[in-house]
Each structure stands twice: as structure tokens, then as C-alpha cells.
Tab-separated table of C-alpha atoms in Angstrom:
chain	number	residue	atom	x	y	z
V	1	MET	CA	19.032	-0.243	-4.352
V	2	LYS	CA	16.768	2.690	-3.615
V	3	ILE	CA	14.826	2.915	-0.358
V	4	SER	CA	11.619	4.801	0.362
V	5	ILE	CA	10.657	5.409	3.982
V	6	VAL	CA	6.903	5.313	4.609
V	7	ILE	CA	5.452	6.607	7.876
V	8	PRO	CA	1.729	6.136	8.624
V	9	TRP	CA	0.513	9.092	10.690
V	10	TYR	CA	-2.571	9.873	12.724
V	11	ASN	CA	-3.110	12.625	15.331
V	12	THR	CA	0.461	12.636	16.664
V	13	GLU	CA	1.485	16.234	15.966
V	14	TRP	CA	3.796	16.258	19.014
V	15	LEU	CA	5.974	13.602	17.398
V	16	ALA	CA	6.821	15.626	14.281
V	17	GLU	CA	9.499	17.904	15.772
V	18	LYS	CA	10.564	15.149	18.135
V	19	ASN	CA	11.151	12.284	15.703
V	20	LEU	CA	11.347	13.452	12.086
V	21	PRO	CA	14.821	15.058	12.560
V	22	ASN	CA	16.222	11.583	13.344
V	23	ILE	CA	14.806	10.219	10.116
V	24	LEU	CA	16.151	13.177	8.137
V	25	SER	CA	19.597	12.490	9.618
V	26	ALA	CA	19.351	8.929	8.329
V	27	LEU	CA	18.321	10.324	4.942
V	28	LYS	CA	21.584	12.279	4.780
V	29	ASN	CA	23.637	9.122	5.280
V	30	PRO	CA	24.319	7.938	1.691
V	31	LYS	CA	24.976	4.366	2.869
V	32	ASN	CA	21.290	4.038	3.753
V	33	HIS	CA	20.324	4.627	0.096
V	34	ILE	CA	17.172	6.529	1.121
V	35	ILE	CA	15.656	8.510	-1.745
V	36	GLU	CA	12.485	9.824	-0.090
V	37	ILE	CA	10.469	10.082	3.100
V	38	ILE	CA	6.697	9.735	2.751
V	39	VAL	CA	4.229	10.523	5.532
V	40	VAL	CA	0.707	9.197	4.970
V	41	ASP	CA	-1.676	11.131	7.191
V	42	ASP	CA	-4.854	9.175	7.904
V	43	SER	CA	-7.136	12.217	8.104
V	44	SER	CA	-5.720	13.625	11.343
V	45	SER	CA	-7.865	16.146	13.192
V	46	ASP	CA	-4.871	17.865	14.802
V	47	ASN	CA	-2.185	20.064	13.198
V	48	SER	CA	0.051	17.205	12.056
V	49	VAL	CA	-0.061	18.016	8.333
V	50	THR	CA	0.493	21.749	8.807
V	51	ILE	CA	3.456	21.191	11.127
V	52	ILE	CA	5.141	18.610	8.894
V	53	LYS	CA	4.714	20.654	5.718
V	54	SER	CA	5.975	23.863	7.291
V	55	LEU	CA	8.916	22.482	9.278
V	56	PHE	CA	9.984	19.569	7.088
V	57	PRO	CA	9.549	20.470	3.404
V	58	GLU	CA	11.799	17.529	2.445
V	59	VAL	CA	9.043	15.154	3.551
V	60	LYS	CA	6.346	14.203	1.056
V	61	VAL	CA	2.910	14.266	2.717
V	62	ILE	CA	-0.043	12.269	1.390
V	63	ARG	CA	-3.356	12.791	3.150
V	64	HIS	CA	-6.407	10.544	3.295
V	65	LYS	CA	-9.654	12.491	3.144
V	66	VAL	CA	-11.266	10.025	5.572
V	67	ASN	CA	-9.756	7.840	8.283
V	68	ARG	CA	-9.069	4.397	6.782
V	69	GLY	CA	-6.820	2.684	9.329
V	70	PHE	CA	-3.219	1.540	9.554
V	71	SER	CA	-3.239	-0.997	6.709
V	72	ALA	CA	-4.703	1.465	4.214
V	73	SER	CA	-2.193	4.155	5.189
V	74	VAL	CA	0.736	1.814	4.713
V	75	ASN	CA	-0.628	0.506	1.407
V	76	THR	CA	-1.056	4.061	0.126
V	77	GLY	CA	2.525	4.907	1.016
V	78	VAL	CA	3.991	1.795	-0.595
V	79	ARG	CA	1.891	2.352	-3.714
V	80	MET	CA	3.235	5.899	-4.076
V	81	ALA	CA	6.853	5.015	-3.212
V	82	ARG	CA	9.573	5.200	-5.885
V	83	GLY	CA	12.077	2.924	-4.174
V	84	ASP	CA	12.438	-0.785	-4.907
V	85	ILE	CA	12.764	-1.313	-1.137
V	86	VAL	CA	10.310	0.208	1.352
V	87	CYS	CA	11.069	0.849	5.009
V	88	LEU	CA	8.008	1.176	7.232
V	89	LEU	CA	8.382	3.219	10.413
V	90	ASN	CA	5.688	4.141	12.899
V	91	SER	CA	5.607	7.811	13.826
V	92	ASP	CA	7.034	6.934	17.263
V	93	VAL	CA	10.030	4.957	15.943
V	94	LEU	CA	13.446	6.650	15.929
V	95	PRO	CA	16.080	5.075	13.672
V	96	LYS	CA	19.827	5.241	14.241
V	97	VAL	CA	21.712	7.207	11.589
V	98	ASN	CA	23.140	3.995	10.052
V	99	PHE	CA	20.145	1.716	10.632
V	100	LEU	CA	19.813	0.491	7.046
V	101	GLU	CA	23.475	-0.131	6.222
V	102	SER	CA	23.418	-3.763	7.423
V	103	VAL	CA	19.925	-4.427	6.110
V	104	LEU	CA	20.449	-3.888	2.393
V	105	ILE	CA	22.866	-6.769	1.908
V	106	HIS	CA	20.112	-9.266	2.748
V	107	PHE	CA	18.112	-8.201	-0.297
V	108	LYS	CA	20.742	-9.669	-2.603
V	109	ASN	CA	18.857	-12.889	-1.858
V	110	SER	CA	15.971	-12.874	-4.347
V	111	LYS	CA	13.875	-15.096	-2.057
V	112	LEU	CA	13.984	-12.596	0.795
V	113	PHE	CA	10.783	-10.629	1.289
V	114	ALA	CA	11.461	-8.547	4.383
V	115	VAL	CA	13.861	-7.669	7.204
V	116	SER	CA	12.727	-6.909	10.739
V	117	LEU	CA	14.623	-4.097	12.454
V	118	ASN	CA	16.053	-4.381	15.951
V	119	GLU	CA	14.013	-2.343	18.422
V	120	ALA	CA	16.337	-1.334	21.263
V	121	GLY	CA	15.250	-2.682	24.642
V	122	SER	CA	12.551	-4.787	23.033
V	123	PHE	CA	12.342	-8.286	21.598
V	124	GLY	CA	14.460	-9.774	18.830
V	125	TRP	CA	13.327	-12.310	16.254
V	126	ALA	CA	9.870	-13.826	16.656
V	127	LYS	CA	9.027	-17.492	17.167
V	128	GLY	CA	5.727	-18.723	15.743
V	129	PHE	CA	3.695	-21.533	17.279
V	130	PHE	CA	0.425	-23.435	17.014
V	131	ARG	CA	-0.919	-24.163	20.491
V	132	ASP	CA	-4.357	-25.175	21.816
V	133	GLY	CA	-5.868	-24.492	18.415
V	134	PHE	CA	-4.487	-20.975	18.030
V	135	ILE	CA	-1.596	-19.453	16.110
V	136	GLY	CA	0.554	-17.132	18.164
V	137	HIS	CA	4.068	-15.786	18.512
V	138	GLU	CA	6.587	-15.138	21.256
V	139	PRO	CA	10.082	-13.659	21.584
V	140	GLY	CA	12.789	-15.869	20.177
V	141	GLY	CA	15.668	-14.072	21.841
V	142	LYS	CA	18.349	-11.635	20.771
V	143	GLY	CA	21.810	-12.280	19.460
V	144	GLU	CA	24.523	-10.690	17.371
V	145	SER	CA	23.695	-12.531	14.153
V	146	PRO	CA	20.740	-12.279	11.752
V	147	HIS	CA	18.009	-14.817	12.415
V	148	SER	CA	14.918	-16.043	10.612
V	149	THR	CA	11.742	-14.609	12.109
V	150	PHE	CA	8.043	-15.506	12.089
V	151	TRP	CA	6.985	-11.999	11.142
V	152	VAL	CA	8.288	-8.557	10.257
V	153	SER	CA	6.732	-5.585	11.983
V	154	GLY	CA	4.787	-3.080	9.910
V	155	GLY	CA	6.073	-0.408	12.303
V	156	SER	CA	9.792	-1.145	11.978
V	157	GLY	CA	10.433	-3.339	8.960
V	158	VAL	CA	11.964	-3.228	5.482
V	159	PHE	CA	10.150	-4.860	2.538
V	160	ARG	CA	10.824	-5.697	-1.099
V	161	ARG	CA	8.304	-3.558	-2.944
V	162	ASP	CA	7.664	-5.766	-5.985
V	163	LEU	CA	6.854	-8.771	-3.774
V	164	TRP	CA	4.686	-6.554	-1.564
V	165	THR	CA	2.686	-5.658	-4.668
V	166	LYS	CA	2.563	-9.281	-5.802
V	167	LEU	CA	1.196	-10.312	-2.392
V	168	GLY	CA	-1.410	-7.544	-2.503
V	169	GLY	CA	0.045	-5.612	0.431
V	170	MET	CA	-1.686	-5.476	3.781
V	171	ASP	CA	-5.244	-6.769	3.967
V	172	GLU	CA	-7.362	-3.645	4.544
V	173	THR	CA	-10.653	-5.513	4.261
V	174	LEU	CA	-10.166	-7.856	7.196
V	175	PHE	CA	-7.564	-6.366	9.515
V	176	SER	CA	-8.480	-2.694	9.719
V	177	PRO	CA	-8.155	-0.666	11.837
V	178	PHE	CA	-5.076	-2.392	13.352
V	179	TYR	CA	-3.342	-5.587	14.581
V	180	TRP	CA	-2.274	-8.801	12.832
V	181	GLU	CA	-2.036	-7.184	9.393
V	182	ASP	CA	1.769	-7.442	9.323
V	183	LEU	CA	1.668	-11.001	10.661
V	184	ASP	CA	-0.811	-11.890	7.932
V	185	LEU	CA	1.427	-10.404	5.227
V	186	SER	CA	4.514	-12.126	6.638
V	187	TYR	CA	2.784	-15.504	6.846
V	188	ARG	CA	1.428	-15.233	3.309
V	189	ALA	CA	4.956	-14.520	2.089
V	190	MET	CA	6.369	-17.565	3.888
V	191	LYS	CA	3.621	-19.816	2.510
V	192	ARG	CA	4.686	-18.774	-0.990
V	193	GLY	CA	8.292	-19.692	-0.267
V	194	TYR	CA	9.774	-16.319	0.653
V	195	GLN	CA	12.030	-15.626	3.633
V	196	LEU	CA	11.979	-13.224	6.594
V	197	ILE	CA	15.055	-12.114	8.555
V	198	TRP	CA	15.676	-10.177	11.784
V	199	GLU	CA	18.785	-7.978	11.574
V	200	PRO	CA	20.374	-7.033	14.949
V	201	LYS	CA	22.409	-4.159	13.479
V	202	GLY	CA	19.342	-2.439	12.058
V	203	MET	CA	18.836	-0.422	15.225
V	204	VAL	CA	15.764	1.685	15.985
V	205	GLU	CA	14.082	2.868	19.158
V	206	HIS	CA	10.340	2.444	19.584
V	207	LYS	CA	8.868	5.001	21.988
V	208	HIS	CA	5.303	3.565	21.975
V	209	GLU	CA	3.640	6.983	21.898
V	210	THR	CA	1.045	6.498	19.165
V	211	THR	CA	-2.670	7.153	19.591
V	212	ILE	CA	-3.551	3.458	19.926
V	213	LYS	CA	-2.385	3.722	23.538
V	214	LYS	CA	-5.126	6.280	24.132
V	215	LEU	CA	-7.973	4.080	22.865
V	216	PRO	CA	-10.156	2.093	25.304
V	217	GLN	CA	-8.235	-1.098	26.056
V	218	GLY	CA	-11.357	-3.247	25.983
V	219	TYR	CA	-11.955	-2.205	22.379
V	220	VAL	CA	-8.287	-2.700	21.444
V	221	ASN	CA	-8.261	-6.208	22.954
V	222	ARG	CA	-11.438	-7.212	21.120
V	223	ILE	CA	-9.986	-6.086	17.799
V	224	ARG	CA	-6.760	-7.956	18.534
V	225	GLU	CA	-8.613	-11.200	19.315
V	226	ARG	CA	-10.971	-10.841	16.358
V	227	ASN	CA	-8.068	-10.285	13.985
V	228	GLN	CA	-6.281	-13.327	15.378
V	229	LEU	CA	-9.288	-15.368	14.276
V	230	PHE	CA	-9.204	-13.705	10.857
V	231	PHE	CA	-5.551	-14.666	10.562
V	232	ILE	CA	-6.196	-18.308	11.452
V	233	TRP	CA	-9.333	-18.783	9.354
V	234	LYS	CA	-7.770	-17.071	6.351
V	235	ASN	CA	-4.349	-18.710	6.356
V	236	LEU	CA	-4.524	-22.109	8.063
V	237	GLY	CA	-4.614	-24.631	5.234
V	238	SER	CA	-3.704	-27.830	7.081
V	239	PRO	CA	-6.879	-29.958	7.619
V	240	ASN	CA	-5.387	-31.406	10.792
V	241	LEU	CA	-4.499	-28.038	12.313
V	242	LEU	CA	-7.800	-26.548	11.185
V	243	ARG	CA	-9.729	-29.244	13.057
V	244	LYS	CA	-7.666	-28.525	16.161
V	245	SER	CA	-8.367	-24.826	15.733
V	246	ILE	CA	-12.139	-25.378	15.625
V	247	VAL	CA	-11.923	-27.450	18.806
V	248	GLY	CA	-9.779	-24.735	20.399
V	249	VAL	CA	-12.342	-22.024	19.620
V	250	ILE	CA	-15.190	-24.110	21.046
V	251	LYS	CA	-13.235	-24.817	24.226
V	252	ARG	CA	-12.421	-21.137	24.655
V	253	ILE	CA	-16.080	-20.164	24.267
V	254	PHE	CA	-17.071	-22.584	27.034
V	255	SER	CA	-14.214	-21.581	29.348
V	256	HIS	CA	-14.544	-17.858	28.608
V	257	PRO	CA	-18.175	-17.125	27.553
V	258	GLY	CA	-17.268	-13.583	26.541
V	259	TYR	CA	-15.221	-15.031	23.705
V	260	ALA	CA	-18.447	-15.799	21.839
V	261	ARG	CA	-18.650	-12.071	21.149
V	262	ILE	CA	-15.252	-12.215	19.447
V	263	VAL	CA	-16.373	-15.102	17.240
V	264	LEU	CA	-19.513	-13.220	16.230
V	265	MET	CA	-17.431	-10.140	15.393
V	266	ALA	CA	-15.318	-12.294	13.084
V	267	LEU	CA	-18.301	-14.011	11.443
V	268	VAL	CA	-19.644	-10.635	10.308
V	269	LYS	CA	-16.938	-10.652	7.618
V	270	ILE	CA	-17.287	-14.307	6.655
V	271	ARG	CA	-17.776	-13.620	2.914
V	272	PRO	CA	-14.575	-11.619	2.299
V	273	LEU	CA	-12.806	-14.015	4.663
V	274	LEU	CA	-13.776	-17.070	2.607
V	275	LYS	CA	-12.769	-15.286	-0.591
V	276	ALA	CA	-9.344	-14.485	0.862
V	277	ARG	CA	-8.996	-18.047	2.149
V	278	LEU	CA	-9.621	-19.486	-1.315
V	279	LYS	CA	-6.877	-17.279	-2.765
V	280	GLU	CA	-4.425	-18.478	-0.131
V	281	LYS	CA	-5.330	-22.107	-0.775
V	282	LEU	CA	-4.646	-21.717	-4.492
V	283	GLU	CA	-1.311	-19.926	-4.098
V	284	THR	CA	0.236	-21.787	-1.134
V	285	LYS	CA	3.513	-23.610	-1.764
V	286	VAL	CA	4.673	-24.290	1.819
V	287	SER	CA	2.606	-26.116	4.453
V	288	ASP	CA	1.678	-24.694	7.834
V	289	GLU	CA	3.508	-27.568	9.535
V	290	ALA	CA	6.695	-26.773	7.617
V	291	ILE	CA	6.580	-23.147	8.741
V	292	PHE	CA	6.020	-23.952	12.427
V	293	SER	CA	8.788	-26.574	12.334
V	294	ARG	CA	11.299	-23.774	11.692
V	295	PHE	CA	10.655	-22.299	15.107
């Protein structure tokens, strides 16, 4: 197996000298089977590209001419990757030198789509749930053995490239600029019968230093809630759960009047949403109830 590392990048020049050496050390470990490191710069306005090109010539840099968001950056990187397995790392994620050694064995299973890495000091595998009309997730705990997971992070996950392409990658149309895009991709994979695993030995450290922390939190929260609605309306195929979801949205509007703004933000993209929903309906093999029963 050959692995390409893809790192979406935007205005984090201070992380280049700090984090890229760790990734280059992992590159030198032959047991990781890494063949390339790709940085996709999403039209940064700082000196990120200049610094990376001058200090780390081993790294391939692809630059967007205009800012297109996280999903588009990741999709660009995966599209240009040469490996049959793609490892996605945020610019503030530091991998251990042997972080992929225990991951690769899982891909011998042809039904496996992706493996979630173990972020030190953070949560382990994810538990999905349907509650009060909304789909959500919560920590499922940590252990010493691999465990099925509800989703694989787009910031610290390893994906089978041919299935990524078959699934259409991350949904740039609905989920840009950020949030829920990796959950959407993971859920679509599960509904087509593919599997997701969390691997405790795939150790990385997530520093949480990206520019999203510097954005106004009110804006970030609105995008997160809007994209949660996109996720539900696009992927929820069960008539029973869909009815409960509609009731849940109505109740939330009445209990939290500001939520009406979130619903209106989502309705702006109703046409592409309905188109995406039809595609999911036609290609689904596993029911929503069956997926939630696993967790």
C-alpha cells in the first residue's frame, strides 16, 4: 500500500516550522509506507507558501487562487494524490513517527472505508445517536483495541482513495466553509455498507491552533448548526425518523426563537440539498436505524 498525506492549509505560517518536521520524520519511517506529503494552501494571505517551499522542498504545495474552504482543499489534495490510501492531517496535528504502522492492516478488509486516528488527550471512538429529532455524536470511550466509530475525522483520519472518489469526496456545495463535512462523508459510506474503525495505536497530537479558533464564535456556531441541518435533511432516509426530526426542529424554533435564523440559512440551499438527498436515497443500502443500533 502507498500512502499520501494531505494537509489543508490556511494562514497558519507559524505552524510550518513547528509541525512539518514531525510529519517528515514519519515520512522517513518505511513502515508507514508514505510516498508523498501534499499541502493544499487555500489562498493564504500570509507567508505560508513561501515558508513551506523554501524550508521543506520535499513537500508538494498546491495553491488555490481563491479561498474555497476546508472541503475543497481536502478534495483537491485527494484528487492530486498518488497513493491508494490518503491520510488527512490538519496543519496543527502532529503525528508520532510510527502512527500509520498499526493502521494499514485494517485496509486488508475491502469493506473498510476509513480509520480514525487516536488524538492524544482527546476522545476515542465516536458514538452516534438520534435524539429529540436531531442526529448527533458523543465520545464512546477509549480502550486498547480498535473499535467501530460513527465518523472519521477529516483532520486526523486515513481513507481508502478509490472509495473516496466513488463517494464523491467531501460535499463542498453544502458544508463549506467547515463542520460536518467529514461526518457527512462517513455516514454516506456507512449507508452504502462500508465500515469505519478507530485505531488506538495510530497516535497523533492535535494542538488546536488553526485559524478557525480566531473567527467570531457566533458565526462559527451558526455554521455548525446550519450544517447539522444539512446533514440531517440530506442523509436521513427513514420516514419515521424524518417525521421526528421535523417535530424536533419546530420545537427548537419555539423554545429558542433564534433557531429560526439557522433554519432560514439552511433553506437558502434547498435545491442542491434536495438533489443530494435524492442521490442518497437511490444509493442507500443500510437503514438509519441499523446504523444507530450499532452504537
